Coordinates of C-alpha atoms in Angstrom, one line a residue:
M1 CA 40.6 23.8 2.3
E2 CA 39.0 20.4 2.1
S3 CA 36.0 21.6 4.2
N4 CA 35.5 24.5 1.8
V5 CA 35.5 22.2 -1.2
R6 CA 33.1 19.9 0.4
N7 CA 30.7 22.8 1.3
S8 CA 30.9 24.1 -2.2
W9 CA 30.1 20.7 -3.7
T10 CA 27.2 20.3 -1.2
D11 CA 25.8 23.7 -2.1
R12 CA 25.8 22.8 -5.8
A13 CA 24.3 19.4 -5.1
M14 CA 21.5 21.0 -3.1
A15 CA 20.8 23.6 -5.9
F16 CA 20.6 20.7 -8.3
E17 CA 18.1 18.9 -6.0
V18 CA 15.9 22.0 -5.7
Q19 CA 15.8 22.2 -9.5
L20 CA 14.9 18.5 -9.7
G21 CA 12.1 19.0 -7.2
N22 CA 10.7 21.9 -9.2
F23 CA 10.8 19.7 -12.3
L24 CA 8.9 16.9 -10.5
F25 CA 6.4 19.4 -9.1
T26 CA 4.8 19.8 -12.5
H27 CA 5.3 16.3 -14.0
P28 CA 2.0 14.6 -15.0
W29 CA 2.8 11.3 -13.3
V30 CA 3.7 13.0 -10.0
R31 CA 0.7 15.2 -10.1
E32 CA -1.6 12.3 -10.8
C33 CA -0.2 10.3 -7.9
S34 CA -0.7 13.3 -5.5
S35 CA -4.3 13.8 -6.9
R36 CA -5.2 10.1 -6.2
M37 CA -4.2 10.7 -2.5
R38 CA -6.3 13.9 -2.4
D39 CA -9.3 12.2 -4.1
A40 CA -9.3 9.4 -1.5
C41 CA -9.4 11.9 1.3
L42 CA -12.3 13.8 -0.4
R43 CA -14.2 10.5 -0.7
Y44 CA -13.8 9.9 3.1
I45 CA -15.0 13.5 3.8
R46 CA -18.1 13.2 1.5
I47 CA -19.1 9.7 2.7
G48 CA -18.6 10.7 6.4
S49 CA -20.6 13.9 5.9
L50 CA -23.6 11.9 4.4
N51 CA -23.3 9.1 7.0
R52 CA -23.3 11.4 10.0
G53 CA -25.7 14.1 8.8
R54 CA -23.0 16.7 9.0
S55 CA -22.5 19.6 6.5
L56 CA -19.4 19.5 4.3
H57 CA -18.5 23.0 5.7
E58 CA -18.4 21.5 9.3
M59 CA -16.1 18.7 8.1
L60 CA -13.8 21.2 6.4
F61 CA -13.8 23.5 9.4
R62 CA -12.4 20.6 11.5
I63 CA -9.6 20.2 9.0
H64 CA -8.8 23.9 8.7
R65 CA -7.7 24.5 12.2
P66 CA -4.6 26.8 12.5
V67 CA -1.4 24.9 11.9
E68 CA 1.3 24.9 14.5
L69 CA 3.9 25.9 11.9
P70 CA 2.9 27.4 8.6
F71 CA 4.7 24.9 6.3
A72 CA 4.3 25.1 2.6
G73 CA 0.8 24.2 1.3
R74 CA -1.3 26.1 3.8
V75 CA -4.5 27.8 2.5
G76 CA -6.3 30.8 3.8
S77 CA -9.9 29.7 4.2
T78 CA -12.3 26.7 4.2
L79 CA -13.4 27.8 0.7
D80 CA -9.8 27.5 -0.5
L81 CA -9.6 24.1 1.2
F82 CA -12.7 23.1 -0.7
R83 CA -11.1 24.2 -4.0
V84 CA -7.9 22.3 -3.3
L85 CA -9.9 19.1 -2.5
H86 CA -11.6 19.6 -5.9
G87 CA -8.4 19.8 -7.9
E88 CA -7.5 23.5 -7.9
G89 CA -4.4 23.2 -5.8
S90 CA -0.7 22.3 -6.4
I91 CA 1.1 19.3 -4.9
R92 CA 2.0 21.5 -1.9
E93 CA -1.6 22.3 -1.1
E94 CA -2.8 18.7 -1.8
Q95 CA -0.2 17.1 0.4
C96 CA -0.8 19.6 3.2
V97 CA -4.5 18.9 3.0
V98 CA -3.9 15.1 3.0
W99 CA -1.9 15.6 6.2
R100 CA -4.6 17.7 7.8
V101 CA -7.3 15.2 6.9
F102 CA -5.4 12.4 8.6
S103 CA -4.3 14.5 11.7
E104 CA -7.5 16.4 12.3
L105 CA -10.2 14.1 11.0
I106 CA -9.2 10.4 10.4
A107 CA -7.0 10.1 13.5
C108 CA -9.7 11.5 15.7
D109 CA -12.4 9.4 14.1
L110 CA -10.5 6.2 14.7
V111 CA -9.0 6.6 18.2
G112 CA -9.3 8.9 21.2
G113 CA -12.3 10.6 22.8
M114 CA -14.0 11.5 19.5
R115 CA -13.8 8.0 18.1
R116 CA -16.7 6.9 15.9
D117 CA -17.6 3.3 15.4
D118 CA -18.6 3.8 11.7
S119 CA -15.2 5.2 10.7
L120 CA -13.8 1.9 9.4
E121 CA -16.9 1.3 7.3
I122 CA -16.6 4.8 5.9
A123 CA -12.9 4.2 5.2
E124 CA -13.7 1.0 3.4
R125 CA -16.4 2.7 1.2
A126 CA -13.9 5.4 0.4
G127 CA -11.5 2.8 -1.0
F128 CA -9.0 2.7 1.9
N129 CA -6.7 -0.3 2.4
L130 CA -8.1 -1.7 5.6
Y131 CA -5.2 -4.1 6.1
H132 CA -2.7 -1.2 6.3
L133 CA -5.2 0.9 8.3
E134 CA -5.8 -1.8 10.9
G135 CA -2.1 -2.5 11.1
W136 CA -1.5 1.2 11.9
L137 CA -4.3 1.1 14.6
T138 CA -2.7 -2.0 16.2
D139 CA 0.7 -0.3 16.3
A140 CA -0.9 2.8 17.9
A141 CA -2.7 0.8 20.5
N142 CA 0.5 -1.1 21.4
H143 CA 2.3 2.2 21.7
A144 CA -0.4 3.5 24.0
R145 CA -0.1 0.4 26.2
A146 CA 3.6 0.7 26.4
R147 CA 3.3 4.4 27.2
T148 CA 0.7 4.1 29.9
G149 CA 1.5 0.7 31.3
W150 CA -2.0 -0.6 31.2
D151 CA -4.5 -2.1 28.7
T152 CA -5.7 0.9 26.9
A153 CA -9.2 1.2 25.4
W154 CA -9.6 2.8 21.9
N155 CA -10.9 6.0 23.3
Q156 CA -7.8 6.4 25.5
V157 CA -5.4 6.1 22.5
N158 CA -4.0 9.6 21.8
P159 CA -4.7 10.6 18.2
R160 CA -1.4 12.6 18.0
D161 CA 1.1 11.0 20.3
D162 CA 0.1 7.3 19.7
F163 CA -1.4 7.4 16.2
M164 CA 0.1 10.3 14.1
R165 CA 3.6 10.5 15.6
M166 CA 4.3 6.8 14.9
D167 CA 7.1 6.7 17.5
W168 CA 7.3 2.9 17.2
H169 CA 8.4 3.2 13.6
A170 CA 12.1 2.6 12.8
I171 CA 12.2 5.6 10.5
R172 CA 10.8 7.9 13.2
K173 CA 13.6 6.6 15.5
L174 CA 16.1 7.3 12.7
Q175 CA 14.7 10.8 12.3
D176 CA 15.1 11.5 16.0
D177 CA 18.7 10.2 15.8
T178 CA 19.7 12.2 12.8
R179 CA 17.9 15.5 13.6
L180 CA 18.9 18.2 16.1
I181 CA 16.3 20.8 17.0
Y182 CA 18.3 23.8 18.2
S183 CA 15.7 26.5 18.4
S184 CA 12.7 27.0 20.7
M185 CA 9.5 25.8 19.0
H186 CA 7.7 28.8 20.5
Q187 CA 9.8 31.4 18.6
R188 CA 7.9 30.9 15.4
Q189 CA 8.7 34.4 14.1
R190 CA 12.3 33.1 13.5
Y191 CA 11.2 30.2 11.3
W192 CA 10.0 32.1 8.2
S193 CA 12.0 31.5 5.1
L194 CA 14.5 34.2 4.1
G195 CA 14.4 33.0 0.5
T196 CA 12.7 35.3 -2.0
R197 CA 10.0 34.5 -4.6
A198 CA 12.4 35.6 -7.3
E199 CA 15.0 33.0 -6.3
H200 CA 12.3 30.3 -6.2
L201 CA 11.2 31.2 -9.8
A202 CA 14.8 31.3 -11.0
S203 CA 15.3 27.7 -9.8
G204 CA 12.4 26.6 -11.9
G205 CA 9.8 26.9 -9.2
S206 CA 6.2 28.2 -9.5
F207 CA 3.5 29.5 -7.2
S208 CA -0.1 28.4 -7.1
R209 CA -3.0 30.8 -7.1
F210 CA -3.2 30.4 -3.3
E211 CA 0.5 31.0 -2.8
T212 CA 0.4 34.2 -4.8
R213 CA -2.0 35.6 -2.2
L214 CA -0.2 34.4 0.9
S215 CA 2.5 36.4 2.7
G216 CA 4.6 36.0 5.8
P217 CA 5.8 38.6 8.4
L218 CA 9.0 39.2 6.3
G219 CA 7.1 40.9 3.5
P220 CA 5.5 40.0 0.1
G221 CA 8.8 39.4 -1.7
R222 CA 9.7 36.5 0.7
L223 CA 8.6 32.9 0.4
P224 CA 5.2 32.4 2.2
W225 CA 6.3 29.4 4.3
V226 CA 8.7 28.5 7.1
D227 CA 12.3 27.2 6.5
A228 CA 12.8 24.0 8.5
R229 CA 16.6 24.6 8.4
R230 CA 16.0 27.6 10.8
F231 CA 15.0 25.3 13.7
A232 CA 16.5 21.9 12.9
K233 CA 19.8 20.6 11.4
P234 CA 21.5 17.2 11.0
N235 CA 22.8 15.8 14.3
P236 CA 26.6 15.9 13.9
V237 CA 27.1 12.9 16.4
S238 CA 24.7 10.6 14.5
P239 CA 26.6 7.8 12.7
V240 CA 24.3 8.1 9.7
V241 CA 25.0 11.9 9.4
Q242 CA 28.7 11.2 9.7
D243 CA 28.6 8.5 7.1
A244 CA 26.6 10.8 4.8
E245 CA 29.3 13.5 5.2
R246 CA 32.0 11.1 4.3
S247 CA 30.1 9.9 1.3
R248 CA 29.3 13.5 0.2
V249 CA 25.6 12.9 0.5
P250 CA 23.8 16.1 1.3
M251 CA 21.6 16.2 4.5
V252 CA 19.5 19.2 5.5
T253 CA 17.4 18.5 8.6
G254 CA 17.7 14.8 9.2
V255 CA 15.8 11.8 7.8
S256 CA 12.3 12.9 6.7
G257 CA 9.4 12.1 9.0
V258 CA 7.1 13.9 6.5
S259 CA 8.0 11.4 3.8
M260 CA 7.5 8.5 6.1
H261 CA 4.0 9.7 6.8
M262 CA 3.3 10.3 3.1
H263 CA 4.1 6.7 2.3
Q264 CA 1.9 5.6 5.3
F265 CA -0.9 7.8 4.1
A266 CA -0.7 6.4 0.5
R267 CA -0.7 2.8 1.6
V268 CA -3.8 3.4 3.8
L269 CA -5.5 5.5 1.0
G270 CA -5.1 2.6 -1.4
V271 CA -2.6 4.4 -3.6
D272 CA -0.2 1.5 -4.5
D273 CA 2.5 3.5 -6.3
P274 CA 5.6 3.7 -3.9
I275 CA 7.8 5.2 -6.6
G276 CA 5.2 7.8 -7.4
V277 CA 4.8 8.7 -3.8
R278 CA 8.5 9.0 -3.4
L279 CA 8.5 11.5 -6.2
V280 CA 5.6 13.4 -4.7
A281 CA 7.6 13.7 -1.5
A282 CA 10.5 15.0 -3.5
A283 CA 8.3 17.5 -5.4
Y284 CA 6.9 18.7 -2.1
L285 CA 10.0 18.9 0.0
L286 CA 13.0 19.6 -2.3
P287 CA 11.8 23.0 -3.6
I288 CA 11.1 24.3 -0.1
R289 CA 14.5 23.0 1.0
Q290 CA 13.0 21.1 3.9
H291 CA 14.9 17.9 3.2
S292 CA 17.5 16.5 0.8
F293 CA 16.8 13.7 -1.7
Y294 CA 18.7 11.2 0.4
E295 CA 16.6 12.1 3.5
I296 CA 13.5 11.5 1.5
L297 CA 14.6 8.2 0.0
V298 CA 15.6 6.7 3.3
S299 CA 12.2 7.4 4.8
E300 CA 10.4 5.1 2.4
G301 CA 11.7 1.9 4.1
S302 CA 10.5 0.0 7.1
A303 CA 14.0 -0.1 8.7
A304 CA 17.1 2.0 9.1
P305 CA 19.8 1.5 6.5
D306 CA 23.0 -0.3 7.5
R307 CA 25.1 2.4 5.7
V308 CA 24.7 5.4 3.5
E309 CA 24.7 4.6 -0.2
P310 CA 26.4 7.4 -2.2
L311 CA 24.2 9.2 -4.7
V312 CA 25.6 9.7 -8.1
Y313 CA 25.3 13.2 -9.5
R314 CA 26.3 12.8 -13.1
D315 CA 26.8 16.5 -13.6
L316 CA 25.9 19.5 -11.4
V317 CA 24.8 21.7 -14.2
P318 CA 21.4 23.4 -14.3
I319 CA 18.6 21.0 -15.2
D320 CA 17.4 21.2 -18.8
H321 CA 13.7 20.8 -18.3
E322 CA 13.0 20.2 -22.0
R323 CA 15.6 17.5 -22.2
L324 CA 14.2 15.8 -19.0
H325 CA 10.7 15.8 -20.5
I326 CA 11.9 13.5 -23.2
H327 CA 12.8 10.8 -20.7
S328 CA 10.6 9.1 -18.1
V329 CA 10.9 10.3 -14.5
S330 CA 12.3 6.9 -13.5
K331 CA 15.4 7.8 -15.5
V332 CA 15.9 11.2 -14.0

């Protein structure tokens, strides 16, 4: 009986969080913060294209490689990618593009076999925070040395394993501790969301012009992205997960590595608004049910929390969007 009550409360709490994410998805402050991250990436692409005598299309083609898993925010072509970079996309598309710019362009420019010596100069001209960028590079180099056992040159640092994964970070280790991957990563057909577009709209969600054209293998009425809950879940033996359950704090797939990266990206891009970035992460991840609000909040820090702090849900009634617009997002 107690388990049923707890599950019922958790379901209501998660429904509330989805509505909150959909509200943040359209809030001007949150949109502006996401756009600043996107604009910094566009500056890097433009300056890099001019410096290296490469066409903008070539730069976009590098970014638009097929993604391993079709998470929310994917676009169908380099033309759509161009439109997103110029302000025609939603937060989902913008943050997906920011991730791709870092993973497919910036990481390869800075380390590994494709490393270019002019990359730091381009980053500085694009307005990046070089202090945070060079700190990230140092951590990546140290991780490569620990992994290989020898003094590693920059062109031997792996852009993905050493730079992008950030295995040295306390939040990455916390994610590994709180997440249990229980499905083969090669069975991608199983990952598509079973949710419907109608359900997403009913919870206050919306679709961008790009998302209205996308579809998955489950049909046009289903959501056009994967559901992380279908291949990962909270690790029941993790003390953090156990503490969260005792405190009735919802967890979905473990502490959010995506949010950790979003804060890292923002610091490097010179977007000094940690609260805004936190809300961008919530706007991106809550509506697609990839993480809970607590999993997003924890990932902002530089260390694992000592204990789970209970979240206070003042009421679990449907969100009144008009009432919320009267108050600042910081009071939501």
